[in-house]
PDB file of C-alpha atoms in Angstrom:
ATOM      1  CA  UNK A   1      83.250-131.769 -53.348  1.00 48.00           C
ATOM      2  CA  UNK A   2      85.232-134.717 -54.335  1.00 46.00           C
ATOM      3  CA  UNK A   3      83.831-138.380 -55.560  1.00 47.00           C
ATOM      4  CA  UNK A   4      85.729-139.443 -52.321  1.00 47.00           C
ATOM      5  CA  UNK A   5      83.975-136.852 -50.015  1.00 49.00           C
ATOM      6  CA  UNK A   6      80.495-137.584 -51.407  1.00 55.00           C
ATOM      7  CA  UNK A   7      77.966-137.549 -48.960  1.00 54.00           C
ATOM      8  CA  UNK A   8      76.188-141.572 -48.497  1.00 62.00           C
ATOM      9  CA  UNK A   9      72.812-141.336 -49.944  1.00 68.00           C
ATOM     10  CA  UNK A  10      72.072-143.081 -46.206  1.00 66.00           C
ATOM     11  CA  UNK A  11      73.198-139.742 -44.314  1.00 61.00           C
ATOM     12  CA  UNK A  12      70.932-137.641 -47.274  1.00 61.00           C
ATOM     13  CA  UNK A  13      67.801-139.607 -46.176  1.00 69.00           C
ATOM     14  CA  UNK A  14      69.061-139.548 -42.381  1.00 65.00           C
ATOM     15  CA  UNK A  15      69.282-135.619 -42.596  1.00 61.00           C
ATOM     16  CA  UNK A  16      65.876-135.236 -44.539  1.00 61.00           C
ATOM     17  CA  UNK A  17      63.869-137.746 -42.367  1.00 69.00           C
ATOM     18  CA  UNK A  18      65.606-135.878 -39.225  1.00 66.00           C
ATOM     19  CA  UNK A  19      64.584-132.335 -40.994  1.00 60.00           C
ATOM     20  CA  UNK A  20      60.969-133.160 -41.893  1.00 61.00           C
ATOM     21  CA  UNK A  21      60.235-134.742 -38.593  1.00 68.00           C
ATOM     22  CA  UNK A  22      61.281-131.406 -36.813  1.00 62.00           C
ATOM     23  CA  UNK A  23      59.882-128.959 -39.262  1.00 58.00           C
ATOM     24  CA  UNK A  24      56.332-130.796 -38.868  1.00 59.00           C
ATOM     25  CA  UNK A  25      56.473-130.686 -35.163  1.00 63.00           C
ATOM     26  CA  UNK A  26      57.284-127.160 -34.940  1.00 56.00           C
ATOM     27  CA  UNK A  27      54.427-126.353 -37.392  1.00 55.00           C
ATOM     28  CA  UNK A  28      51.902-128.571 -35.722  1.00 57.00           C
ATOM     29  CA  UNK A  29      52.679-127.625 -32.051  1.00 58.00           C
ATOM     30  CA  UNK A  30      51.242-124.026 -31.257  1.00 56.00           C
ATOM     31  CA  UNK A  31      53.378-121.672 -29.727  1.00 55.00           C
ATOM     32  CA  UNK A  32      51.553-120.113 -27.361  1.00 54.00           C
ATOM     33  CA  UNK A  33      52.399-117.062 -25.475  1.00 54.00           C
ATOM     34  CA  UNK A  34      52.933-117.563 -21.448  1.00 54.00           C
ATOM     35  CA  UNK A  35      49.215-117.183 -19.537  1.00 53.00           C
ATOM     36  CA  UNK A  36      48.834-113.988 -17.833  1.00 58.00           C
ATOM     37  CA  UNK A  37      48.385-114.073 -14.013  1.00 62.00           C
ATOM     38  CA  UNK A  38      45.157-112.889 -12.783  1.00 61.00           C
ATOM     39  CA  UNK A  39      44.647-109.029 -12.593  1.00 76.00           C
ATOM     40  CA  UNK A  40      45.329-108.012  -8.485  1.00 84.00           C
ATOM     41  CA  UNK A  41      45.019-104.813  -9.145  1.00 86.00           C
ATOM     42  CA  UNK A  42      41.403-105.364 -10.927  1.00 89.00           C
ATOM     43  CA  UNK A  43      40.199-107.447  -8.023  1.00 91.00           C
ATOM     44  CA  UNK A  44      41.476-104.393  -5.647  1.00 93.00           C
ATOM     45  CA  UNK A  45      39.224-102.223  -7.905  1.00 91.00           C
ATOM     46  CA  UNK A  46      36.174-104.058  -7.578  1.00 93.00           C
ATOM     47  CA  UNK A  47      36.775-104.512  -3.549  1.00 94.00           C
ATOM     48  CA  UNK A  48      36.701-100.819  -4.006  1.00 93.00           C
ATOM     49  CA  UNK A  49      33.180-100.865  -5.785  1.00 93.00           C
ATOM     50  CA  UNK A  50      31.351-102.857  -3.887  1.00 94.00           C
ATOM     51  CA  UNK A  51      32.007-100.655  -0.822  1.00 93.00           C
ATOM     52  CA  UNK A  52      30.971 -97.598  -2.868  1.00 90.00           C
ATOM     53  CA  UNK A  53      27.113 -96.848  -3.330  1.00 91.00           C
ATOM     54  CA  UNK A  54      26.047 -96.484  -6.841  1.00 92.00           C
ATOM     55  CA  UNK A  55      23.819 -94.306  -8.345  1.00 92.00           C
ATOM     56  CA  UNK A  56      20.002 -94.291  -9.838  1.00 93.00           C
ATOM     57  CA  UNK A  57      21.608 -94.880 -13.188  1.00 94.00           C
ATOM     58  CA  UNK A  58      24.111 -97.355 -12.310  1.00 95.00           C
ATOM     59  CA  UNK A  59      21.349 -99.174 -10.147  1.00 96.00           C
ATOM     60  CA  UNK A  60      19.068 -99.339 -13.080  1.00 96.00           C
ATOM     61  CA  UNK A  61      21.490-100.935 -15.969  1.00 97.00           C
ATOM     62  CA  UNK A  62      22.244-103.290 -12.956  1.00 97.00           C
ATOM     63  CA  UNK A  63      18.590-104.580 -12.505  1.00 97.00           C
ATOM     64  CA  UNK A  64      18.134-104.650 -16.368  1.00 97.00           C
ATOM     65  CA  UNK A  65      20.940-105.693 -18.147  1.00 98.00           C
ATOM     66  CA  UNK A  66      20.791-109.148 -16.884  1.00 97.00           C
ATOM     67  CA  UNK A  67      17.573-110.094 -18.876  1.00 97.00           C
ATOM     68  CA  UNK A  68      18.712-110.134 -22.285  1.00 97.00           C
ATOM     69  CA  UNK A  69      22.216-108.949 -22.268  1.00 98.00           C
ATOM     70  CA  UNK A  70      21.425-105.554 -23.968  1.00 98.00           C
ATOM     71  CA  UNK A  71      20.170-102.317 -21.677  1.00 98.00           C
ATOM     72  CA  UNK A  72      19.321 -99.081 -23.217  1.00 97.00           C
ATOM     73  CA  UNK A  73      19.449 -95.816 -21.229  1.00 95.00           C
ATOM     74  CA  UNK A  74      16.259 -94.302 -21.121  1.00 95.00           C
ATOM     75  CA  UNK A  75      17.849 -91.172 -23.373  1.00 93.00           C
ATOM     76  CA  UNK A  76      18.561 -93.179 -25.930  1.00 95.00           C
ATOM     77  CA  UNK A  77      15.510 -95.787 -26.414  1.00 91.00           C
ATOM     78  CA  UNK A  78      14.195 -93.795 -29.332  1.00 91.00           C
ATOM     79  CA  UNK A  79      17.611 -93.908 -31.136  1.00 94.00           C
ATOM     80  CA  UNK A  80      16.965 -97.734 -32.075  1.00 96.00           C
ATOM     81  CA  UNK A  81      14.116 -99.708 -33.901  1.00 96.00           C
ATOM     82  CA  UNK A  82      12.666-102.722 -32.486  1.00 96.00           C
ATOM     83  CA  UNK A  83      13.972-104.744 -34.863  1.00 97.00           C
ATOM     84  CA  UNK A  84      17.462-103.380 -34.231  1.00 97.00           C
ATOM     85  CA  UNK A  85      17.066-104.292 -30.697  1.00 97.00           C
ATOM     86  CA  UNK A  86      16.099-107.820 -31.400  1.00 97.00           C
ATOM     87  CA  UNK A  87      19.036-108.198 -33.886  1.00 97.00           C
ATOM     88  CA  UNK A  88      21.986-106.715 -31.102  1.00 97.00           C
ATOM     89  CA  UNK A  89      20.027-109.401 -28.759  1.00 98.00           C
ATOM     90  CA  UNK A  90      19.701-111.846 -30.715  1.00 98.00           C
ATOM     91  CA  UNK A  91      23.809-111.659 -31.127  1.00 97.00           C
ATOM     92  CA  UNK A  92      24.000-111.384 -27.507  1.00 97.00           C
ATOM     93  CA  UNK A  93      22.305-114.963 -27.007  1.00 97.00           C
ATOM     94  CA  UNK A  94      24.271-116.655 -29.119  1.00 96.00           C
ATOM     95  CA  UNK A  95      27.829-115.362 -27.841  1.00 96.00           C
ATOM     96  CA  UNK A  96      29.376-118.328 -26.109  1.00 94.00           C
ATOM     97  CA  UNK A  97      30.472-115.979 -23.376  1.00 94.00           C
ATOM     98  CA  UNK A  98      27.583-114.054 -21.329  1.00 96.00           C
ATOM     99  CA  UNK A  99      27.594-110.549 -22.433  1.00 97.00           C
ATOM    100  CA  UNK A 100      26.321-107.283 -20.671  1.00 98.00           C
ATOM    101  CA  UNK A 101      25.909-104.302 -22.754  1.00 98.00           C
ATOM    102  CA  UNK A 102      25.050-101.236 -21.731  1.00 97.00           C
ATOM    103  CA  UNK A 103      23.907 -98.237 -24.359  1.00 96.00           C
ATOM    104  CA  UNK A 104      23.667 -95.055 -22.576  1.00 95.00           C
ATOM    105  CA  UNK A 105      24.749 -91.253 -23.235  1.00 92.00           C
ATOM    106  CA  UNK A 106      27.777 -89.370 -21.837  1.00 86.00           C
ATOM    107  CA  UNK A 107      27.046 -87.380 -18.809  1.00 82.00           C
ATOM    108  CA  UNK A 108      29.398 -85.921 -15.985  1.00 73.00           C
ATOM    109  CA  UNK A 109      26.280 -86.066 -13.541  1.00 76.00           C
ATOM    110  CA  UNK A 110      25.491 -89.399 -12.728  1.00 72.00           C
ATOM    111  CA  UNK A 111      27.225 -90.260  -9.411  1.00 74.00           C
ATOM    112  CA  UNK A 112      30.625 -91.746 -10.727  1.00 81.00           C
ATOM    113  CA  UNK A 113      33.462 -90.028 -12.134  1.00 77.00           C
ATOM    114  CA  UNK A 114      34.518 -91.566 -15.044  1.00 87.00           C
ATOM    115  CA  UNK A 115      32.733 -94.641 -17.108  1.00 89.00           C
ATOM    116  CA  UNK A 116      35.523 -97.191 -15.742  1.00 92.00           C
ATOM    117  CA  UNK A 117      34.126 -96.437 -12.392  1.00 92.00           C
ATOM    118  CA  UNK A 118      30.595 -97.291 -13.485  1.00 94.00           C
ATOM    119  CA  UNK A 119      31.994-100.039 -15.299  1.00 96.00           C
ATOM    120  CA  UNK A 120      33.384-101.355 -11.864  1.00 95.00           C
ATOM    121  CA  UNK A 121      29.968-100.923 -10.242  1.00 96.00           C
ATOM    122  CA  UNK A 122      28.162-102.193 -12.742  1.00 97.00           C
ATOM    123  CA  UNK A 123      29.971-105.538 -12.432  1.00 97.00           C
ATOM    124  CA  UNK A 124      29.930-105.887  -8.966  1.00 96.00           C
ATOM    125  CA  UNK A 125      26.214-105.083  -9.217  1.00 97.00           C
ATOM    126  CA  UNK A 126      25.643-107.679 -11.756  1.00 97.00           C
ATOM    127  CA  UNK A 127      28.042-110.315 -10.353  1.00 96.00           C
ATOM    128  CA  UNK A 128      27.829-112.761 -13.506  1.00 96.00           C
ATOM    129  CA  UNK A 129      30.911-114.329 -15.145  1.00 96.00           C
ATOM    130  CA  UNK A 130      31.173-112.594 -18.686  1.00 96.00           C
ATOM    131  CA  UNK A 131      32.106-109.810 -20.793  1.00 97.00           C
ATOM    132  CA  UNK A 132      30.823-106.369 -20.137  1.00 97.00           C
ATOM    133  CA  UNK A 133      30.670-102.881 -21.998  1.00 97.00           C
ATOM    134  CA  UNK A 134      29.583 -99.472 -21.405  1.00 96.00           C
ATOM    135  CA  UNK A 135      28.559 -97.738 -25.189  1.00 95.00           C
ATOM    136  CA  UNK A 136      28.118 -94.085 -25.451  1.00 93.00           C
ATOM    137  CA  UNK A 137      27.178 -92.632 -29.070  1.00 91.00           C
ATOM    138  CA  UNK A 138      30.177 -91.722 -30.971  1.00 84.00           C
ATOM    139  CA  UNK A 139      32.803 -92.635 -28.329  1.00 88.00           C
ATOM    140  CA  UNK A 140      35.150 -95.511 -27.465  1.00 90.00           C
ATOM    141  CA  UNK A 141      33.784 -98.157 -25.480  1.00 94.00           C
ATOM    142  CA  UNK A 142      34.579 -99.282 -22.019  1.00 95.00           C
ATOM    143  CA  UNK A 143      34.676-102.938 -22.180  1.00 96.00           C
ATOM    144  CA  UNK A 144      36.105-105.265 -18.695  1.00 95.00           C
ATOM    145  CA  UNK A 145      35.503-109.108 -17.795  1.00 95.00           C
ATOM    146  CA  UNK A 146      34.292-110.695 -15.098  1.00 94.00           C
ATOM    147  CA  UNK A 147      35.807-114.231 -14.630  1.00 92.00           C
ATOM    148  CA  UNK A 148      37.615-113.912 -17.652  1.00 92.00           C
ATOM    149  CA  UNK A 149      40.545-111.642 -19.156  1.00 90.00           C
ATOM    150  CA  UNK A 150      39.486-108.538 -20.800  1.00 90.00           C
ATOM    151  CA  UNK A 151      38.684-108.978 -24.713  1.00 89.00           C
ATOM    152  CA  UNK A 152      40.827-107.037 -26.684  1.00 86.00           C
ATOM    153  CA  UNK A 153      38.252-105.387 -29.277  1.00 86.00           C
ATOM    154  CA  UNK A 154      38.941-103.211 -32.737  1.00 88.00           C
ATOM    155  CA  UNK A 155      35.417-101.779 -32.454  1.00 86.00           C
ATOM    156  CA  UNK A 156      35.287 -97.642 -31.916  1.00 85.00           C
ATOM    157  CA  UNK A 157      31.623 -97.132 -31.147  1.00 85.00           C
ATOM    158  CA  UNK A 158      31.427 -94.699 -34.327  1.00 87.00           C
ATOM    159  CA  UNK A 159      29.425 -94.677 -36.431  1.00 89.00           C
ATOM    160  CA  UNK A 160      25.352 -94.947 -36.672  1.00 93.00           C
ATOM    161  CA  UNK A 161      24.005 -96.576 -33.695  1.00 94.00           C
ATOM    162  CA  UNK A 162      23.256 -99.716 -35.085  1.00 95.00           C
ATOM    163  CA  UNK A 163      25.996-100.384 -36.665  1.00 95.00           C
ATOM    164  CA  UNK A 164      28.309 -99.266 -34.401  1.00 94.00           C
ATOM    165  CA  UNK A 165      26.535-101.373 -31.548  1.00 96.00           C
ATOM    166  CA  UNK A 166      26.301-104.427 -34.174  1.00 96.00           C
ATOM    167  CA  UNK A 167      30.107-104.249 -34.651  1.00 95.00           C
ATOM    168  CA  UNK A 168      30.720-104.520 -31.341  1.00 95.00           C
ATOM    169  CA  UNK A 169      28.901-107.041 -29.672  1.00 96.00           C
ATOM    170  CA  UNK A 170      29.289-109.515 -33.230  1.00 96.00           C
ATOM    171  CA  UNK A 171      33.367-108.734 -31.796  1.00 95.00           C
ATOM    172  CA  UNK A 172      32.829-109.237 -28.477  1.00 95.00           C
ATOM    173  CA  UNK A 173      30.533-112.759 -29.408  1.00 94.00           C
ATOM    174  CA  UNK A 174      33.912-113.558 -31.235  1.00 93.00           C
ATOM    175  CA  UNK A 175      36.465-112.452 -28.897  1.00 88.00           C
ATOM    176  CA  UNK A 176      36.427-115.755 -26.717  1.00 83.00           C
ATOM    177  CA  UNK A 177      38.530-114.673 -23.988  1.00 86.00           C
ATOM    178  CA  UNK A 178      39.940-117.215 -21.621  1.00 80.00           C
ATOM    179  CA  UNK A 179      39.797-117.531 -17.672  1.00 79.00           C
ATOM    180  CA  UNK A 180      42.514-115.960 -15.825  1.00 72.00           C
ATOM    181  CA  UNK A 181      45.892-117.802 -16.125  1.00 66.00           C
ATOM    182  CA  UNK A 182      44.903-119.250 -19.055  1.00 67.00           C
ATOM    183  CA  UNK A 183      46.897-118.954 -22.091  1.00 62.00           C
ATOM    184  CA  UNK A 184      44.649-116.547 -24.754  1.00 55.00           C
ATOM    185  CA  UNK A 185      42.896-118.281 -27.736  1.00 54.00           C
ATOM    186  CA  UNK A 186      44.679-117.769 -30.689  1.00 53.00           C
ATOM    187  CA  UNK A 187      47.953-116.626 -28.953  1.00 46.00           C
ATOM    188  CA  UNK A 188      50.159-118.106 -31.244  1.00 51.00           C
ATOM    189  CA  UNK A 189      53.721-117.535 -32.056  1.00 53.00           C
ATOM    190  CA  UNK A 190      53.384-118.651 -35.368  1.00 53.00           C
ATOM    191  CA  UNK A 191      49.952-117.096 -36.462  1.00 53.00           C
ATOM    192  CA  UNK A 192      48.109-119.930 -36.355  1.00 49.00           C
ATOM    193  CA  UNK A 193      48.094-122.740 -39.034  1.00 50.00           C
ATOM    194  CA  UNK A 194      50.069-121.408 -42.146  1.00 56.00           C
ATOM    195  CA  UNK A 195      52.428-119.518 -39.827  1.00 54.00           C
ATOM    196  CA  UNK A 196      52.756-122.944 -38.498  1.00 52.00           C
ATOM    197  CA  UNK A 197      53.403-124.534 -41.416  1.00 54.00           C
ATOM    198  CA  UNK A 198      55.761-121.993 -42.740  1.00 58.00           C
ATOM    199  CA  UNK A 199      57.395-121.959 -39.345  1.00 56.00           C
ATOM    200  CA  UNK A 200      58.049-125.551 -40.110  1.00 56.00           C
ATOM    201  CA  UNK A 201      59.014-125.495 -43.200  1.00 58.00           C
ATOM    202  CA  UNK A 202      61.743-123.115 -42.719  1.00 65.00           C
ATOM    203  CA  UNK A 203      62.932-125.398 -39.530  1.00 60.00           C
ATOM    204  CA  UNK A 204      63.160-128.411 -41.882  1.00 59.00           C
ATOM    205  CA  UNK A 205      65.196-126.353 -44.308  1.00 60.00           C
ATOM    206  CA  UNK A 206      67.610-125.517 -42.126  1.00 65.00           C
ATOM    207  CA  UNK A 207      67.898-128.299 -40.325  1.00 63.00           C
ATOM    208  CA  UNK A 208      68.485-130.298 -43.605  1.00 60.00           C
ATOM    209  CA  UNK A 209      71.441-127.780 -44.449  1.00 66.00           C
ATOM    210  CA  UNK A 210      72.904-128.147 -40.904  1.00 67.00           C
ATOM    211  CA  UNK A 211      72.840-131.998 -41.091  1.00 61.00           C
ATOM    212  CA  UNK A 212      74.510-132.441 -44.222  1.00 63.00           C
ATOM    213  CA  UNK A 213      77.050-130.258 -43.399  1.00 72.00           C
ATOM    214  CA  UNK A 214      77.627-132.271 -39.968  1.00 70.00           C
ATOM    215  CA  UNK A 215      77.513-135.370 -42.342  1.00 64.00           C
ATOM    216  CA  UNK A 216      79.884-134.088 -44.658  1.00 69.00           C
ATOM    217  CA  UNK A 217      82.585-133.059 -42.138  1.00 71.00           C
ATOM    218  CA  UNK A 218      82.057-136.197 -40.479  1.00 66.00           C
ATOM    219  CA  UNK A 219      82.842-138.130 -43.699  1.00 65.00           C
ATOM    220  CA  UNK A 220      85.998-135.949 -44.067  1.00 67.00           C
ATOM    221  CA  UNK A 221      87.557-136.695 -40.537  1.00 65.00           C
ATOM    222  CA  UNK A 222      86.560-140.270 -41.178  1.00 67.00           C
ATOM    223  CA  UNK A 223      88.808-140.556 -44.354  1.00 66.00           C
ATOM    224  CA  UNK A 224      91.018-138.613 -42.957  1.00 66.00           C
ATOM    225  CA  UNK A 225      91.637-140.539 -39.716  1.00 63.00           C
ATOM    226  CA  UNK A 226      91.536-143.451 -42.074  1.00 57.00           C
ATOM    227  CA  UNK A 227      94.386-142.178 -44.316  1.00 59.00           C
ATOM    228  CA  UNK A 228      96.651-141.108 -41.622  1.00 65.00           C
ATOM    229  CA  UNK A 229      96.188-144.744 -40.151  1.00 60.00           C
ATOM    230  CA  UNK A 230      97.042-146.371 -42.982  1.00 61.00           C
ATOM    231  CA  UNK A 231     100.480-144.018 -43.303  1.00 55.00           C
ATOM    232  CA  UNK A 232     102.249-142.893 -46.868  1.00 55.00           C
TER     233      UNK A 232
END
């Protein structure tokens, strides 16, 4: 760029201030995903569960699990020590959202066709808002919620019973499920504070270059107009 068409310091300063301001705003304001709508299908499923009659197995879990948030089926009560049960119940008690975890063995003869059917009957029977989990040894857990969005978990239920259950309840306690119709905590386009800062710096850099280009074009246009008005 020739000396005649160099940008003025005021133009450069303005571009820098505007770009940095836009970048900081982009980095500090979370880009939350749209809030999901309440699940009409889940409401219909719960209505169907209310119209059904649970078997003895589900009724036993419904009656016992509200006491501590953790129920162990009679067929598995020798698999955990008293200390392991206490540790799991302590994690559940410290959860910011109520938790109801049922640990029992898999079966095909308990009054329900599949674990999800038992889950629906459990939620209806307990009737309290919170997150629910049905867990069987070495099997993926069945997870649902009442009054909250269904939490998304990585725990797969594999491994030794105490370790698998501890991972599950720890992850459930940290899942922070949102209410229906509210954005899920952490659903940020930028991926948190670090991602927001990186996005902000990128926007600032691109905005700065764009404003410099506009300033340069404006300076050239102004000088050309002045030159044409001055004549030969």
